[in-house]
Amino acid sequence: MKIVFVTLAFVISLFASVDINSASAKELSSLHGIGDKKAIAIIEYREGVKCFKSIDELSNIKGIGKTIISKNRDILKASPCK
């Protein structure tokens, strides 16, 4: 299973990055360690604060820590806040 996640992360990083300020729940739930519930929590948090200023702000969401962030860091981005 771990190989599948590593391969998926590698393939995604080749073609696109996931912008935590605009990604859909489906895109977010495809990340390592992020399921449907955490994807929805990310979107709810994003809507509450208007946007993430950095990827590290994901740690403000319950259940998302440094390990999950570091495993996804290469494919994540936080577009500038408007």
mmCIF file with all atom_site columns, C-alpha atoms in Angstrom:
data_model
loop_
_atom_site.group_PDB
_atom_site.id
_atom_site.type_symbol
_atom_site.label_atom_id
_atom_site.label_alt_id
_atom_site.label_comp_id
_atom_site.label_asym_id
_atom_site.label_entity_id
_atom_site.label_seq_id
_atom_site.pdbx_PDB_ins_code
_atom_site.Cartn_x
_atom_site.Cartn_y
_atom_site.Cartn_z
_atom_site.occupancy
_atom_site.B_iso_or_equiv
_atom_site.pdbx_formal_charge
_atom_site.auth_seq_id
_atom_site.auth_comp_id
_atom_site.auth_asym_id
_atom_site.auth_atom_id
_atom_site.pdbx_PDB_model_num
ATOM 1  C CA . MET A 1 1  ? 0.000   0.000  0.000   1.00 0.00 ? 1  MET A CA 1
ATOM 2  C CA . LYS A 1 2  ? 2.851   2.369  0.828   1.00 0.00 ? 2  LYS A CA 1
ATOM 3  C CA . ILE A 1 3  ? 4.297   1.807  -2.658  1.00 0.00 ? 3  ILE A CA 1
ATOM 4  C CA . VAL A 1 4  ? 0.975   2.845  -4.173  1.00 0.00 ? 4  VAL A CA 1
ATOM 5  C CA . PHE A 1 5  ? 1.007   6.154  -2.273  1.00 0.00 ? 5  PHE A CA 1
ATOM 6  C CA . VAL A 1 6  ? 4.626   6.866  -3.146  1.00 0.00 ? 6  VAL A CA 1
ATOM 7  C CA . THR A 1 7  ? 3.960   6.076  -6.807  1.00 0.00 ? 7  THR A CA 1
ATOM 8  C CA . LEU A 1 8  ? 0.814   8.199  -6.819  1.00 0.00 ? 8  LEU A CA 1
ATOM 9  C CA . ALA A 1 9  ? 2.642   11.122 -5.227  1.00 0.00 ? 9  ALA A CA 1
ATOM 10 C CA . PHE A 1 10 ? 5.439   10.815 -7.774  1.00 0.00 ? 10 PHE A CA 1
ATOM 11 C CA . VAL A 1 11 ? 3.047   10.715 -10.740 1.00 0.00 ? 11 VAL A CA 1
ATOM 12 C CA . ILE A 1 12 ? 1.065   13.692 -9.448  1.00 0.00 ? 12 ILE A CA 1
ATOM 13 C CA . SER A 1 13 ? 4.259   15.659 -8.889  1.00 0.00 ? 13 SER A CA 1
ATOM 14 C CA . LEU A 1 14 ? 5.274   15.072 -12.493 1.00 0.00 ? 14 LEU A CA 1
ATOM 15 C CA . PHE A 1 15 ? 2.080   16.498 -13.901 1.00 0.00 ? 15 PHE A CA 1
ATOM 16 C CA . ALA A 1 16 ? 0.567   18.856 -11.374 1.00 0.00 ? 16 ALA A CA 1
ATOM 17 C CA . SER A 1 17 ? 0.612   20.170 -7.904  1.00 0.00 ? 17 SER A CA 1
ATOM 18 C CA . VAL A 1 18 ? -2.293  20.403 -5.521  1.00 0.00 ? 18 VAL A CA 1
ATOM 19 C CA . ASP A 1 19 ? -3.152  23.953 -4.516  1.00 0.00 ? 19 ASP A CA 1
ATOM 20 C CA . ILE A 1 20 ? -4.600  23.833 -1.026  1.00 0.00 ? 20 ILE A CA 1
ATOM 21 C CA . ASN A 1 21 ? -6.347  27.152 -1.681  1.00 0.00 ? 21 ASN A CA 1
ATOM 22 C CA . SER A 1 22 ? -8.401  25.861 -4.599  1.00 0.00 ? 22 SER A CA 1
ATOM 23 C CA . ALA A 1 23 ? -8.304  22.043 -4.658  1.00 0.00 ? 23 ALA A CA 1
ATOM 24 C CA . SER A 1 24 ? -11.521 20.066 -4.549  1.00 0.00 ? 24 SER A CA 1
ATOM 25 C CA . ALA A 1 25 ? -12.268 17.506 -1.857  1.00 0.00 ? 25 ALA A CA 1
ATOM 26 C CA . LYS A 1 26 ? -11.507 14.773 -4.391  1.00 0.00 ? 26 LYS A CA 1
ATOM 27 C CA . GLU A 1 27 ? -8.070  16.228 -5.167  1.00 0.00 ? 27 GLU A CA 1
ATOM 28 C CA . LEU A 1 28 ? -7.265  16.703 -1.486  1.00 0.00 ? 28 LEU A CA 1
ATOM 29 C CA . SER A 1 29 ? -8.398  13.191 -0.536  1.00 0.00 ? 29 SER A CA 1
ATOM 30 C CA . SER A 1 30 ? -5.944  11.742 -3.070  1.00 0.00 ? 30 SER A CA 1
ATOM 31 C CA . LEU A 1 31 ? -3.036  13.005 -0.951  1.00 0.00 ? 31 LEU A CA 1
ATOM 32 C CA . HIS A 1 32 ? -1.130  10.666 1.361   1.00 0.00 ? 32 HIS A CA 1
ATOM 33 C CA . GLY A 1 33 ? -2.847  10.495 4.747   1.00 0.00 ? 33 GLY A CA 1
ATOM 34 C CA . ILE A 1 34 ? -5.790  12.679 3.706   1.00 0.00 ? 34 ILE A CA 1
ATOM 35 C CA . GLY A 1 35 ? -9.125  10.940 3.428   1.00 0.00 ? 35 GLY A CA 1
ATOM 36 C CA . ASP A 1 36 ? -12.579 12.345 2.761   1.00 0.00 ? 36 ASP A CA 1
ATOM 37 C CA . LYS A 1 37 ? -13.082 13.726 6.283   1.00 0.00 ? 37 LYS A CA 1
ATOM 38 C CA . LYS A 1 38 ? -9.742  15.540 6.375   1.00 0.00 ? 38 LYS A CA 1
ATOM 39 C CA . ALA A 1 39 ? -10.307 16.876 2.846   1.00 0.00 ? 39 ALA A CA 1
ATOM 40 C CA . ILE A 1 40 ? -13.616 18.378 3.964   1.00 0.00 ? 40 ILE A CA 1
ATOM 41 C CA . ALA A 1 41 ? -11.934 19.791 7.085   1.00 0.00 ? 41 ALA A CA 1
ATOM 42 C CA . ILE A 1 42 ? -9.304  21.449 4.875   1.00 0.00 ? 42 ILE A CA 1
ATOM 43 C CA . ILE A 1 43 ? -11.997 23.074 2.734   1.00 0.00 ? 43 ILE A CA 1
ATOM 44 C CA . GLU A 1 44 ? -13.983 24.221 5.779   1.00 0.00 ? 44 GLU A CA 1
ATOM 45 C CA . TYR A 1 45 ? -10.849 25.708 7.357   1.00 0.00 ? 45 TYR A CA 1
ATOM 46 C CA . ARG A 1 46 ? -9.916  27.369 4.065   1.00 0.00 ? 46 ARG A CA 1
ATOM 47 C CA . GLU A 1 47 ? -13.355 28.941 3.789   1.00 0.00 ? 47 GLU A CA 1
ATOM 48 C CA . GLY A 1 48 ? -13.154 30.191 7.364   1.00 0.00 ? 48 GLY A CA 1
ATOM 49 C CA . VAL A 1 49 ? -9.775  31.897 7.037   1.00 0.00 ? 49 VAL A CA 1
ATOM 50 C CA . LYS A 1 50 ? -10.210 32.804 3.338   1.00 0.00 ? 50 LYS A CA 1
ATOM 51 C CA . CYS A 1 51 ? -6.970  31.062 2.348   1.00 0.00 ? 51 CYS A CA 1
ATOM 52 C CA . PHE A 1 52 ? -3.841  29.306 3.521   1.00 0.00 ? 52 PHE A CA 1
ATOM 53 C CA . LYS A 1 53 ? -0.764  31.530 3.586   1.00 0.00 ? 53 LYS A CA 1
ATOM 54 C CA . SER A 1 54 ? 1.541   28.494 3.648   1.00 0.00 ? 54 SER A CA 1
ATOM 55 C CA . ILE A 1 55 ? 1.413   24.728 3.423   1.00 0.00 ? 55 ILE A CA 1
ATOM 56 C CA . ASP A 1 56 ? 2.438   24.499 7.072   1.00 0.00 ? 56 ASP A CA 1
ATOM 57 C CA . GLU A 1 57 ? -0.938  25.983 8.099   1.00 0.00 ? 57 GLU A CA 1
ATOM 58 C CA . LEU A 1 58 ? -2.426  22.563 7.362   1.00 0.00 ? 58 LEU A CA 1
ATOM 59 C CA . SER A 1 59 ? -1.178  21.601 10.816  1.00 0.00 ? 59 SER A CA 1
ATOM 60 C CA . ASN A 1 60 ? -3.971  23.787 12.240  1.00 0.00 ? 60 ASN A CA 1
ATOM 61 C CA . ILE A 1 61 ? -6.409  21.095 11.134  1.00 0.00 ? 61 ILE A CA 1
ATOM 62 C CA . LYS A 1 62 ? -7.077  18.275 13.593  1.00 0.00 ? 62 LYS A CA 1
ATOM 63 C CA . GLY A 1 63 ? -5.403  15.070 12.458  1.00 0.00 ? 63 GLY A CA 1
ATOM 64 C CA . ILE A 1 64 ? -2.925  16.709 10.102  1.00 0.00 ? 64 ILE A CA 1
ATOM 65 C CA . GLY A 1 65 ? 0.562   16.919 11.490  1.00 0.00 ? 65 GLY A CA 1
ATOM 66 C CA . LYS A 1 66 ? 4.103   17.438 10.309  1.00 0.00 ? 66 LYS A CA 1
ATOM 67 C CA . THR A 1 67 ? 4.393   13.875 9.004   1.00 0.00 ? 67 THR A CA 1
ATOM 68 C CA . ILE A 1 68 ? 1.434   14.169 6.638   1.00 0.00 ? 68 ILE A CA 1
ATOM 69 C CA . ILE A 1 69 ? 2.589   17.590 5.497   1.00 0.00 ? 69 ILE A CA 1
ATOM 70 C CA . SER A 1 70 ? 6.142   16.419 4.829   1.00 0.00 ? 70 SER A CA 1
ATOM 71 C CA . LYS A 1 71 ? 4.962   13.356 2.890   1.00 0.00 ? 71 LYS A CA 1
ATOM 72 C CA . ASN A 1 72 ? 2.951   15.625 0.582   1.00 0.00 ? 72 ASN A CA 1
ATOM 73 C CA . ARG A 1 73 ? 5.133   18.766 0.574   1.00 0.00 ? 73 ARG A CA 1
ATOM 74 C CA . ASP A 1 74 ? 6.580   18.140 -2.899  1.00 0.00 ? 74 ASP A CA 1
ATOM 75 C CA . ILE A 1 75 ? 3.159   18.190 -4.545  1.00 0.00 ? 75 ILE A CA 1
ATOM 76 C CA . LEU A 1 76 ? 1.454   20.852 -2.425  1.00 0.00 ? 76 LEU A CA 1
ATOM 77 C CA . LYS A 1 77 ? 1.338   24.562 -3.010  1.00 0.00 ? 77 LYS A CA 1
ATOM 78 C CA . ALA A 1 78 ? -0.532  27.473 -1.483  1.00 0.00 ? 78 ALA A CA 1
ATOM 79 C CA . SER A 1 79 ? -1.381  30.072 -4.089  1.00 0.00 ? 79 SER A CA 1
ATOM 80 C CA . PRO A 1 80 ? -1.109  33.699 -2.945  1.00 0.00 ? 80 PRO A CA 1
ATOM 81 C CA . CYS A 1 81 ? -4.073  35.029 -0.993  1.00 0.00 ? 81 CYS A CA 1
ATOM 82 C CA . LYS A 1 82 ? -6.244  37.528 -2.797  1.00 0.00 ? 82 LYS A CA 1
#
